[in-house]
């Protein structure tokens, strides 16, 4: 969960691969609250079958009002809350923490 930069609402996520935009003011909420599916991947060639990954991390950019989501799929997405769209997708990055440098003794 993270609060909007303007403090008028928040973004939250679930283990079902969903993210929700919620507003604190009930009048803003009526027209502006929404949720969407994310961190899901089509399984093979079957358009009706998906692997669903939990959304683990949400964080707003205080300057631009966009936010990032990180999921169990190891991927990061950048979202435009106002435009209700994904701006950027980062594929899974594998980090190798194996240090084989013997000169560091």
Coordinates of C-alpha atoms in Angstrom, one line a residue:
X1 CA 0.0 0.0 0.0
X2 CA 1.2 3.5 -0.7
X3 CA -0.6 6.9 -0.4
X4 CA -1.0 9.2 -3.4
X5 CA 1.5 12.1 -3.5
X6 CA -1.4 14.5 -3.1
X7 CA -2.7 12.5 0.0
X8 CA -6.2 12.1 -1.5
X9 CA -6.1 8.3 -1.7
X10 CA -4.0 5.2 -1.9
X11 CA -3.0 2.3 -4.1
X12 CA -3.2 -1.3 -2.7
X13 CA -2.6 -4.7 -4.1
X14 CA -3.4 -8.4 -3.5
X15 CA -1.9 -11.8 -3.8
X16 CA -4.4 -12.4 -6.7
X17 CA -2.4 -10.1 -9.1
X18 CA -4.7 -7.1 -8.7
X19 CA -4.1 -3.5 -7.9
X20 CA -6.7 -1.0 -6.7
X21 CA -6.9 2.8 -6.7
X22 CA -9.0 4.1 -3.8
X23 CA -9.8 7.6 -2.8
X24 CA -10.5 8.8 0.8
X25 CA -13.3 11.2 -0.1
X26 CA -16.5 9.3 -1.0
X27 CA -17.3 11.7 -3.8
X28 CA -13.9 11.2 -5.4
X29 CA -14.3 7.5 -4.9
X30 CA -17.6 7.2 -6.7
X31 CA -16.1 8.3 -10.0
X32 CA -12.4 7.6 -9.7
X33 CA -11.9 4.3 -7.8
X34 CA -10.9 1.4 -9.9
X35 CA -8.9 -1.9 -9.9
X36 CA -7.1 -3.8 -12.6
X37 CA -5.3 -7.0 -13.2
X38 CA -1.5 -7.0 -13.3
X39 CA 1.5 -9.4 -13.0
X40 CA -0.2 -12.1 -15.0
X41 CA 1.2 -14.1 -17.9
X42 CA -0.6 -16.0 -20.6
X43 CA 0.1 -19.8 -20.2
X44 CA 1.4 -21.1 -23.5
X45 CA -0.9 -20.5 -26.5
X46 CA -4.1 -20.7 -24.4
X47 CA -5.7 -17.2 -24.3
X48 CA -7.9 -18.2 -21.4
X49 CA -5.3 -19.6 -19.1
X50 CA -3.0 -17.4 -17.0
X51 CA -0.4 -17.7 -14.4
X52 CA -1.2 -15.2 -11.6
X53 CA 1.5 -13.6 -9.4
X54 CA 1.1 -11.7 -6.2
X55 CA 1.8 -8.0 -6.2
X56 CA 4.4 -7.4 -3.4
X57 CA 5.4 -3.8 -3.7
X58 CA 3.8 -0.5 -4.6
X59 CA 5.6 2.9 -4.6
X60 CA 4.6 6.3 -5.9
X61 CA 7.0 8.7 -7.5
X62 CA 6.4 11.9 -5.5
X63 CA 7.3 14.2 -8.4
X64 CA 5.3 12.7 -11.3
X65 CA 2.5 10.9 -9.5
X66 CA 3.2 7.6 -11.3
X67 CA 3.7 4.4 -9.4
X68 CA 5.6 1.2 -9.7
X69 CA 4.5 -2.3 -8.9
X70 CA 6.7 -5.3 -8.2
X71 CA 5.4 -8.8 -8.3
X72 CA 6.3 -12.4 -7.5
X73 CA 7.0 -12.8 -11.2
X74 CA 10.2 -10.7 -10.6
X75 CA 9.0 -8.0 -12.9
X76 CA 8.4 -4.3 -12.4
X77 CA 5.7 -2.1 -14.0
X78 CA 5.4 1.6 -14.0
X79 CA 1.7 2.9 -14.0
X80 CA -0.1 6.1 -14.8
X81 CA -2.9 6.4 -12.3
X82 CA -4.7 9.2 -14.0
X83 CA -4.4 7.7 -17.5
X84 CA -5.2 4.2 -16.1
X85 CA -2.4 2.7 -18.2
X86 CA 0.9 1.0 -17.9
X87 CA 3.8 3.2 -19.0
X88 CA 6.7 0.8 -18.8
X89 CA 7.4 -2.9 -18.2
X90 CA 10.7 -4.2 -16.9
X91 CA 11.4 -7.9 -17.5
X92 CA 12.7 -10.1 -14.7
X93 CA 16.2 -9.4 -13.7
X94 CA 18.3 -12.2 -12.3
X95 CA 20.9 -11.2 -9.8
X96 CA 23.9 -13.4 -9.2
X97 CA 25.3 -12.8 -5.7
X98 CA 28.1 -15.3 -6.1
X99 CA 31.4 -13.5 -5.6
X100 CA 34.3 -15.7 -7.1
X101 CA 36.9 -13.0 -6.8
X102 CA 39.7 -14.5 -4.8
X103 CA 41.7 -11.2 -4.8
X104 CA 39.4 -9.6 -2.2
X105 CA 41.0 -11.4 0.8

